[in-house]
Coordinates of C-alpha atoms in Angstrom, one line a residue:
Chain A
M145 CA 0.0 0.4 -105.4
F146 CA 0.9 -2.2 -102.8
N147 CA 3.2 -1.6 -100.0
Q148 CA 6.6 -3.3 -100.3
P149 CA 6.9 -6.6 -98.4
N150 CA 8.7 -6.6 -95.0
R151 CA 11.7 -8.2 -96.6
A152 CA 12.8 -7.9 -100.2
V153 CA 12.1 -11.0 -102.4
G154 CA 12.9 -12.2 -105.8
I155 CA 12.7 -15.2 -108.2
V156 CA 15.2 -17.8 -107.0
G157 CA 14.3 -20.4 -109.6
Y158 CA 12.1 -20.6 -112.7
G159 CA 11.0 -23.4 -115.1
A160 CA 9.0 -23.6 -118.2
Y161 CA 7.0 -26.4 -119.9
V162 CA 5.5 -26.8 -123.3
P163 CA 4.2 -30.1 -124.6
R164 CA 5.7 -31.2 -127.9
F165 CA 2.7 -31.4 -130.2
R166 CA 1.8 -28.5 -132.5
L167 CA -1.4 -28.0 -134.5
P168 CA -1.0 -25.4 -137.3
G169 CA -3.8 -22.8 -137.6
S170 CA -4.1 -23.8 -141.2
E171 CA -5.5 -27.2 -140.1
I172 CA -8.3 -25.6 -138.2
S173 CA -9.0 -23.2 -141.1
R174 CA -9.0 -26.2 -143.5
V175 CA -11.6 -28.2 -141.4
W176 CA -13.9 -25.3 -140.5
T177 CA -13.7 -22.7 -143.3
E178 CA -12.3 -24.7 -146.2
G179 CA -9.1 -22.8 -145.7
N180 CA -10.7 -19.4 -146.1
S181 CA -10.0 -18.0 -142.6
R182 CA -6.6 -16.8 -141.7
S183 CA -5.3 -18.1 -138.4
P184 CA -4.2 -15.4 -136.0
I185 CA -1.1 -17.5 -135.1
R186 CA 1.1 -20.0 -136.9
E187 CA 0.4 -23.0 -134.6
K188 CA -0.4 -23.9 -131.0
A189 CA 0.9 -26.4 -128.5
V190 CA -1.3 -29.4 -127.8
P191 CA -0.8 -31.7 -124.7
G192 CA -0.1 -35.4 -125.2
K193 CA -2.7 -38.0 -124.2
D194 CA -0.9 -38.5 -120.9
E195 CA -0.5 -34.8 -120.0
D196 CA -2.7 -32.4 -118.1
T197 CA -2.2 -29.3 -115.9
A198 CA -0.8 -31.5 -113.0
T199 CA 1.8 -33.3 -115.0
M200 CA 2.9 -30.2 -116.9
S201 CA 3.1 -28.3 -113.6
I202 CA 5.3 -31.0 -112.1
E203 CA 7.8 -30.7 -114.9
A204 CA 7.9 -26.9 -114.8
A205 CA 8.3 -27.1 -111.0
R206 CA 11.2 -29.6 -111.3
N207 CA 12.9 -27.2 -113.7
A208 CA 12.4 -24.4 -111.2
L209 CA 13.9 -26.5 -108.4
A210 CA 16.9 -27.4 -110.6
R211 CA 17.6 -23.7 -111.1
A212 CA 17.0 -22.7 -107.5
Q213 CA 19.0 -25.6 -106.1
I214 CA 17.0 -25.7 -102.9
D215 CA 15.6 -28.6 -100.9
P216 CA 11.9 -28.9 -101.9
Q217 CA 11.2 -29.6 -98.2
L218 CA 11.9 -25.8 -97.7
L219 CA 8.9 -24.8 -99.9
R220 CA 6.1 -23.5 -97.7
A221 CA 3.5 -23.0 -100.5
V222 CA 2.8 -24.9 -103.8
W223 CA 0.2 -22.9 -105.6
V224 CA -1.1 -23.7 -109.1
G225 CA -3.1 -21.2 -111.1
S226 CA -5.1 -22.6 -114.0
E227 CA -8.5 -22.8 -115.6
S228 CA -7.9 -26.4 -116.6
H229 CA -7.3 -28.2 -113.3
P230 CA -7.8 -31.9 -113.8
Y231 CA -10.3 -32.1 -110.9
A232 CA -13.1 -29.7 -110.1
V233 CA -12.7 -30.8 -106.5
K234 CA -9.3 -32.1 -105.4
P235 CA -6.3 -29.8 -105.6
T236 CA -3.7 -29.9 -108.3
G237 CA -1.4 -28.4 -105.7
T238 CA -1.1 -31.5 -103.6
I239 CA -0.3 -33.7 -106.6
V240 CA 2.4 -31.3 -107.6
A241 CA 3.7 -30.9 -104.0
E242 CA 3.8 -34.7 -103.5
A243 CA 5.6 -35.3 -106.9
I244 CA 8.4 -32.7 -106.2
G245 CA 8.9 -33.8 -102.6
A246 CA 7.5 -30.8 -100.9
T247 CA 4.9 -32.5 -98.7
P248 CA 3.8 -32.4 -95.9
V249 CA 4.7 -29.1 -94.3
T250 CA 3.6 -26.8 -97.0
L251 CA 0.5 -25.0 -98.2
A252 CA -1.0 -26.4 -101.4
A253 CA -3.9 -24.9 -103.3
D254 CA -5.3 -24.1 -106.7
W255 CA -6.0 -20.6 -107.9
Q256 CA -8.6 -19.5 -110.4
F257 CA -8.8 -16.2 -112.2
A258 CA -8.9 -17.1 -115.9
C259 CA -5.5 -16.3 -117.4
K260 CA -4.4 -14.3 -114.3
A261 CA -4.5 -17.2 -111.9
G262 CA -0.8 -17.9 -112.1
T263 CA 0.4 -14.3 -111.5
E264 CA -2.2 -14.0 -108.7
A265 CA -0.4 -17.0 -107.0
T266 CA 2.9 -15.3 -107.6
Q267 CA 1.6 -12.1 -105.9
A268 CA 0.5 -14.2 -102.9
A269 CA 3.9 -16.0 -102.9
I270 CA 5.6 -12.6 -102.7
G271 CA 3.5 -11.6 -99.7
F272 CA 4.0 -15.0 -98.0
V273 CA 7.8 -14.9 -98.4
G274 CA 8.0 -11.2 -97.9
S275 CA 6.2 -11.4 -94.6
G276 CA 8.7 -14.0 -93.4
M277 CA 6.1 -16.8 -93.1
G278 CA 8.3 -19.0 -95.3
D279 CA 11.6 -18.7 -97.1
Y280 CA 10.3 -20.2 -100.4
A281 CA 7.0 -20.4 -102.1
L282 CA 6.3 -22.0 -105.5
S283 CA 3.7 -20.4 -107.8
I284 CA 2.7 -21.9 -111.1
G285 CA 0.6 -20.8 -114.1
M286 CA -0.3 -23.7 -116.3
D287 CA -3.1 -24.5 -118.7
T288 CA -4.3 -27.0 -121.3
A289 CA -6.8 -24.6 -122.8
Q290 CA -9.8 -25.9 -124.8
G291 CA -11.6 -24.0 -127.5
R292 CA -15.0 -25.0 -128.8
P293 CA -14.6 -26.8 -132.2
G294 CA -15.0 -24.2 -134.9
D295 CA -14.9 -21.2 -132.5
A296 CA -12.4 -18.4 -133.1
L297 CA -10.6 -19.3 -129.9
E298 CA -9.9 -22.8 -131.2
Y299 CA -7.0 -21.3 -133.3
T300 CA -5.2 -20.0 -130.2
A301 CA -6.2 -22.2 -127.2
G302 CA -2.8 -23.7 -126.4
A303 CA -1.0 -25.6 -123.6
G304 CA 2.0 -24.7 -121.5
G305 CA 3.1 -22.6 -118.6
A306 CA 5.8 -21.8 -116.1
A307 CA 6.8 -22.2 -112.4
Y308 CA 8.5 -19.6 -110.2
I309 CA 10.1 -20.1 -106.8
I310 CA 9.9 -16.9 -104.8
G311 CA 12.6 -16.5 -102.1
P312 CA 14.8 -14.0 -100.3
A313 CA 16.2 -11.2 -102.5
E314 CA 19.8 -12.1 -101.7
Q315 CA 19.4 -15.5 -103.4
A316 CA 17.4 -14.2 -106.4
C317 CA 18.2 -14.4 -110.1
A318 CA 15.7 -11.6 -110.6
L319 CA 14.6 -9.1 -107.9
I320 CA 10.9 -8.3 -107.7
Q321 CA 11.1 -4.5 -107.4
R322 CA 7.4 -3.7 -107.3
T323 CA 4.1 -5.2 -108.2
G324 CA 0.6 -3.9 -108.8
S325 CA -2.8 -5.1 -109.7
Y326 CA -5.8 -3.6 -111.5
V327 CA -9.2 -5.4 -111.5
S328 CA -12.9 -4.8 -112.2
D329 CA -16.0 -6.9 -112.7
T330 CA -15.9 -7.2 -116.5
T331 CA -17.5 -10.2 -118.2
D332 CA -15.6 -10.9 -121.3
F333 CA -14.8 -14.6 -121.1
W334 CA -16.2 -17.2 -118.8
R335 CA -17.1 -20.9 -118.2
R336 CA -19.9 -22.2 -116.0
P337 CA -19.1 -25.2 -113.7
T338 CA -20.6 -28.0 -115.7
T339 CA -19.7 -26.8 -119.2
H340 CA -16.7 -28.0 -121.1
Y341 CA -16.0 -25.0 -123.3
P342 CA -15.7 -21.3 -122.4
S343 CA -17.9 -18.6 -123.8
H344 CA -16.7 -15.2 -124.8
A345 CA -18.0 -11.7 -125.6
E346 CA -16.3 -11.3 -129.0
R347 CA -14.9 -7.8 -129.4
F348 CA -15.7 -7.0 -125.8
S349 CA -12.7 -9.1 -124.9
G350 CA -10.4 -6.5 -126.4
D351 CA -11.8 -3.2 -125.0
P352 CA -12.8 -2.9 -122.2
G353 CA -11.4 -6.3 -121.3
Y354 CA -7.8 -6.7 -122.3
F355 CA -6.8 -3.1 -123.1
G356 CA -9.0 -1.7 -120.3
H357 CA -6.8 -3.5 -117.7
V358 CA -3.4 -4.3 -119.2
V359 CA -2.7 -0.7 -120.2
P360 CA -3.7 1.0 -117.0
A361 CA -1.9 -1.7 -114.9
A362 CA 1.3 -1.1 -116.8
A363 CA 1.0 2.7 -116.7
A364 CA 0.3 2.7 -113.0
L365 CA 3.3 0.5 -112.2
M366 CA 5.6 2.7 -114.3
A367 CA 4.2 5.8 -112.7
E368 CA 4.8 4.4 -109.3
M369 CA 8.4 3.4 -110.2
G370 CA 9.0 6.7 -112.1
T371 CA 10.0 4.8 -115.2
T372 CA 9.3 5.1 -118.9
P373 CA 9.3 2.2 -121.5
A374 CA 12.9 3.1 -122.3
D375 CA 14.0 2.0 -118.9
Y376 CA 13.1 -1.7 -119.6
R377 CA 15.3 -4.1 -121.6
Y378 CA 12.4 -6.5 -122.0
V379 CA 8.6 -6.4 -121.7
V380 CA 6.1 -9.3 -121.5
F381 CA 2.4 -8.9 -121.7
H382 CA -0.4 -11.5 -121.6
Q383 CA -0.7 -12.8 -125.1
P384 CA -4.1 -14.3 -126.2
N385 CA -2.9 -13.6 -129.8
A386 CA -0.1 -11.5 -131.2
K387 CA -2.3 -8.5 -132.1
F388 CA -3.5 -7.5 -128.6
P389 CA -0.2 -7.3 -126.8
T390 CA 1.5 -5.6 -129.8
R391 CA -1.2 -2.9 -129.9
A392 CA -1.1 -2.3 -126.2
L393 CA 2.7 -2.2 -126.1
E394 CA 2.8 0.2 -129.1
Q395 CA 0.2 2.4 -127.4
L396 CA 2.5 2.6 -124.3
G397 CA 5.6 3.3 -126.3
F398 CA 7.5 0.0 -126.2
T399 CA 9.4 -1.3 -129.2
K400 CA 9.5 -4.7 -130.9
E401 CA 13.1 -5.2 -129.7
Q402 CA 11.7 -5.1 -126.1
W403 CA 8.8 -7.5 -126.6
Q404 CA 9.8 -10.0 -129.3
T405 CA 11.8 -12.3 -126.9
G406 CA 8.8 -12.9 -124.7
L407 CA 6.1 -13.0 -127.4
L408 CA 5.6 -16.7 -127.9
V409 CA 2.0 -16.9 -128.8
R410 CA 2.6 -17.4 -132.6
E411 CA 4.6 -20.6 -131.8
I412 CA 2.7 -22.2 -128.9
G413 CA -0.7 -20.4 -128.8
N414 CA -2.4 -18.8 -125.8
T415 CA -1.3 -20.7 -122.8
Y416 CA -3.9 -18.9 -120.6
A417 CA -2.7 -18.8 -117.0
G418 CA 0.8 -19.7 -118.3
A419 CA 1.0 -17.1 -121.1
A420 CA 2.7 -14.1 -119.5
M421 CA 4.6 -16.3 -117.1
I422 CA 6.2 -18.5 -119.9
G423 CA 6.9 -15.3 -121.8
L424 CA 9.0 -14.2 -118.8
T425 CA 10.9 -17.5 -118.6
A426 CA 11.9 -17.1 -122.3
V427 CA 13.2 -13.6 -121.3
L428 CA 15.0 -14.8 -118.2
D429 CA 16.7 -17.5 -120.3
V430 CA 18.6 -14.8 -122.2
A431 CA 18.6 -11.9 -119.7
A432 CA 21.9 -10.4 -118.5
P433 CA 22.6 -9.0 -115.1
G434 CA 21.1 -5.6 -114.7
D435 CA 18.4 -6.1 -117.3
R436 CA 15.1 -4.6 -116.2
I437 CA 11.9 -6.4 -117.2
L438 CA 8.2 -5.4 -117.1
M439 CA 5.6 -8.2 -117.0
V440 CA 1.8 -7.6 -117.1
S441 CA -0.6 -10.5 -117.1
Y442 CA -4.3 -10.4 -117.9
G443 CA -7.2 -12.5 -116.8
S444 CA -10.8 -12.3 -118.0
G445 CA -13.4 -11.3 -115.5
A446 CA -11.1 -9.2 -115.3
G447 CA -7.8 -7.9 -114.1
S448 CA -4.0 -7.5 -114.6
D449 CA -1.0 -8.0 -112.4
G450 CA 2.1 -5.9 -113.1
F451 CA 5.7 -6.9 -112.1
D452 CA 8.8 -4.7 -112.3
L453 CA 11.8 -7.1 -112.2
L454 CA 15.6 -6.7 -112.3
A455 CA 18.0 -9.5 -113.3
T456 CA 20.8 -10.0 -110.8
D457 CA 24.3 -11.4 -111.2
K458 CA 22.9 -14.9 -110.5
I459 CA 20.9 -15.0 -113.7
T460 CA 23.6 -16.4 -115.9
E461 CA 24.5 -19.3 -113.6
V462 CA 20.8 -20.5 -113.3
Q463 CA 20.0 -20.3 -117.0
T464 CA 21.7 -23.5 -118.0
R465 CA 20.6 -25.6 -115.0
A466 CA 17.4 -26.8 -116.7
P467 CA 16.0 -26.9 -120.3
S468 CA 15.3 -23.5 -121.8
T469 CA 11.9 -22.3 -122.9
R470 CA 13.2 -22.2 -126.4
S471 CA 14.3 -25.8 -126.3
Y472 CA 10.7 -26.8 -125.3
I473 CA 9.3 -24.8 -128.2
E474 CA 11.7 -26.3 -130.7
R475 CA 10.8 -29.8 -129.5
R476 CA 8.0 -29.9 -132.0
V477 CA 5.9 -32.7 -133.5
Q478 CA 3.2 -31.5 -136.0
I479 CA -0.2 -33.1 -135.9
D480 CA -3.3 -32.8 -138.0
Y481 CA -6.8 -32.1 -137.0
A482 CA -7.8 -35.7 -136.8
Q483 CA -5.0 -36.5 -134.3
Y484 CA -5.9 -33.3 -132.4
V485 CA -9.5 -34.5 -132.1
R486 CA -8.4 -37.8 -130.6
M487 CA -5.8 -36.2 -128.3
R488 CA -8.2 -33.6 -127.0
R489 CA -11.1 -36.0 -126.6
K490 CA -13.4 -34.3 -129.0
L491 CA -14.4 -37.6 -130.6
A492 CA -17.7 -39.1 -129.5
T493 CA -17.3 -42.9 -129.4
H494 CA -20.7 -43.8 -128.3
Chain B
M201 CA -6.2 -50.5 -108.1
G202 CA -8.1 -49.1 -105.2
I203 CA -7.6 -45.8 -103.4
P204 CA -5.6 -47.2 -100.5
N205 CA -3.1 -49.0 -102.8
L206 CA -2.7 -45.8 -104.9
W207 CA -2.2 -43.8 -101.8
R208 CA 0.4 -46.1 -100.4
T209 CA 2.4 -46.2 -103.6
K210 CA 2.2 -42.5 -104.5
G211 CA 5.8 -41.8 -103.6
Q212 CA 7.3 -44.5 -105.9
R213 CA 4.8 -43.7 -108.7
Y214 CA 5.2 -39.9 -108.7
S215 CA 8.9 -39.6 -108.1
L216 CA 10.7 -43.0 -108.1
A217 CA 11.1 -43.0 -104.3
G218 CA 13.1 -46.1 -103.6
E219 CA 15.5 -47.1 -100.8
I220 CA 19.2 -47.6 -100.1
C221 CA 19.9 -50.7 -98.1
P222 CA 21.7 -49.7 -94.9
S223 CA 23.5 -53.1 -94.9
C224 CA 24.7 -53.7 -98.4
S225 CA 24.2 -50.1 -99.9
Q226 CA 22.3 -51.4 -102.9
H227 CA 19.5 -49.2 -104.4
I228 CA 16.1 -50.8 -104.1
F229 CA 13.0 -50.1 -106.1
P230 CA 10.2 -50.3 -105.3
P231 CA 10.7 -49.8 -101.6
R232 CA 10.1 -52.8 -99.4
D233 CA 10.7 -54.1 -95.9
V234 CA 13.5 -56.5 -96.7
C235 CA 16.4 -55.9 -99.0
P236 CA 16.2 -58.3 -102.0
H237 CA 20.1 -58.3 -102.2
C238 CA 21.1 -59.2 -98.6
A239 CA 17.8 -60.1 -96.9
K240 CA 18.5 -57.5 -94.1
P241 CA 15.9 -54.8 -93.2
A242 CA 15.6 -52.2 -96.1
G243 CA 15.3 -48.4 -96.0
P244 CA 15.6 -45.4 -95.7
I245 CA 13.6 -43.8 -98.5
H246 CA 15.9 -42.4 -101.2
T247 CA 14.6 -40.9 -104.4
L248 CA 16.3 -42.2 -107.5
S249 CA 17.7 -39.9 -110.2
G250 CA 15.3 -41.0 -112.8
R251 CA 18.1 -41.5 -115.4
G252 CA 18.6 -44.8 -117.1
E253 CA 18.6 -46.6 -120.4
V254 CA 16.3 -48.9 -122.3
Y255 CA 17.2 -52.5 -121.6
S256 CA 14.5 -53.9 -123.8
Y257 CA 11.0 -52.9 -125.0
T258 CA 7.9 -53.9 -126.9
T259 CA 5.2 -51.9 -128.5
M260 CA 1.6 -52.7 -127.4
Y261 CA -1.3 -52.4 -129.8
N262 CA -3.7 -54.6 -127.8
V263 CA -3.6 -53.0 -124.4
P264 CA -5.2 -53.8 -121.0
Q265 CA -8.5 -52.3 -120.0
G266 CA -8.1 -48.8 -118.8
F267 CA -5.1 -48.0 -121.1
Q268 CA -6.9 -47.8 -124.5
E269 CA -6.9 -44.0 -124.3
Q270 CA -3.1 -44.0 -124.9
S271 CA -2.6 -47.0 -127.2
P272 CA -0.5 -47.9 -129.1
Y273 CA 2.4 -47.3 -126.7
T274 CA 5.8 -48.8 -126.0
V275 CA 6.6 -50.5 -122.7
A276 CA 10.3 -50.8 -121.7
L277 CA 12.5 -52.4 -119.2
V278 CA 14.5 -49.4 -118.0
K279 CA 17.9 -50.0 -116.3
L280 CA 18.3 -47.1 -113.9
E281 CA 21.8 -45.6 -113.3
E282 CA 21.6 -46.7 -109.7
G283 CA 21.0 -50.3 -110.6
P284 CA 17.3 -51.2 -110.3
M285 CA 15.3 -52.3 -113.4
V286 CA 11.8 -50.9 -113.7
T287 CA 9.0 -51.6 -116.2
A288 CA 7.3 -48.5 -117.5
Q289 CA 5.7 -46.9 -120.5
L290 CA 7.8 -44.7 -122.7
T291 CA 6.4 -41.3 -123.7
D292 CA 7.3 -38.3 -125.9
V293 CA 8.8 -40.7 -128.5
E294 CA 7.7 -42.3 -131.7
N295 CA 7.4 -46.0 -131.2
E296 CA 9.7 -46.7 -134.2
E297 CA 12.4 -44.5 -132.7
V298 CA 12.9 -46.6 -129.6
A299 CA 16.1 -48.6 -129.4
I300 CA 17.9 -50.7 -126.8
G301 CA 20.5 -48.5 -125.0
M302 CA 18.4 -45.3 -125.6
K303 CA 19.2 -42.8 -122.8
V304 CA 15.9 -41.9 -121.0
E305 CA 14.7 -39.9 -118.0
M306 CA 11.7 -40.2 -115.8
V307 CA 8.7 -37.9 -116.1
T308 CA 5.5 -38.0 -114.2
R309 CA 2.5 -38.5 -116.4
K310 CA -1.1 -39.7 -116.4
L311 CA -1.1 -43.5 -116.4
R312 CA -4.9 -43.9 -116.8
E313 CA -8.2 -42.6 -115.6
E314 CA -10.4 -45.0 -113.7
S315 CA -13.6 -43.6 -115.3
E316 CA -15.2 -40.3 -116.2
E317 CA -16.0 -39.8 -112.5
G318 CA -13.1 -41.8 -111.0
Q319 CA -9.7 -40.8 -110.0
I320 CA -6.8 -40.0 -112.3
V321 CA -3.8 -42.2 -111.8
Y322 CA -0.4 -40.5 -112.2
G323 CA 2.9 -42.2 -112.3
Y324 CA 6.4 -42.5 -113.8
K325 CA 7.1 -42.9 -117.5
F326 CA 10.3 -42.5 -119.3
R327 CA 11.2 -40.4 -122.4
P328 CA 14.4 -39.7 -124.3
R329 CA 16.5 -37.2 -122.3
L330 CA 15.9 -33.6 -123.2
T331 CA 19.5 -32.7 -122.4
E332 CA 22.5 -34.7 -121.3
A333 CA 22.6 -32.5 -118.2
A334 CA 18.9 -33.1 -117.3

């Protein structure tokens, strides 16, 4: 486990974003299997034609600032974790920092670790604020994931994410009580620099990939804290589908009442670097002071970050300062596969 | 629009950075050297709230080069709460739902891409307000 930072830190503001378009899994099944395949989720969120990881990060960051009620000029880091950065070379972080008014005296960078890129940035923000190098740091996990047409991942590759402002514990709506990490070189899902769609190792993604990291990361964090699943009001795990987190959570001894609030994958798909982080915003939207929360992310390649959080008295006052995660999910416009093909640029016009 | 022009205008495009005239206290957008209301020196930079309402609009089906990716779309004159009128695309709304007087808020979106290898141009658009408080 990590040592505790020099000063206690917490989440002082959080914000979610989900684009409004939804593609039902039945549409993908209709086009590719004549309706014979059952989709692992009901539908997934699809970004509009004018949206990408930068624009979505900007909106989530503005929501986080609205909740934190701090001057963006006080941010000393703007870090964006994603596997769908708009540029291969040129940071998303500077675009976001400029748009929210955080430039120029701030760090700004992009993080990459498949679906763990966002929580990796949060871990760094905890260290940065916890060491006293800055009072506030913004970490974002956001993705507009692409699945190869006809591939199993096309059903779930969604869009969305969340932003967190880490700051001093005395201003926090949720204290960060402890974090941990658990990584290994495990090739289960990857994309080479010049290819558009990722490749994956089928069943290898589950075990040793997902289960081989999420479960020990959660177990190690609980062992360090001396807790059992019963000590947590809510739990959020990375959610590439509904089956993986449910199985891992059952294995660890959690119950549906603890995970259902933060399990959003059936409604918005797998938002990759945003998945665990937006599950947590959905929980924070309804959490009460004193609620303890466990979040564990997962990124292919592979690794998990674990977070033990405690909602403070400030949670209720920040909840209504920006649109809730649920309000973004309910802002829903259904599209068909033809519209999806145009919006996600899968149509060859030459 | 070249890189220098985009760089100079990033503040106004990304976040509606305007000005408040130190002489006549009017809000100014986009920022400029001389206040259009009182002809005195303008400034300092003041970011507008982004809230306003649709003053008028039109839906474009034949769009300028570089904007085909997003067509058809609605362009509106948006009267901001602080006073200035801006021209911008509307987003996150069905074109047939747009109405004069519709309450809108600013979002930062992709305006266009210069080419497959060129830069991505981001800027303000407006959408129906998510919440009255927003």
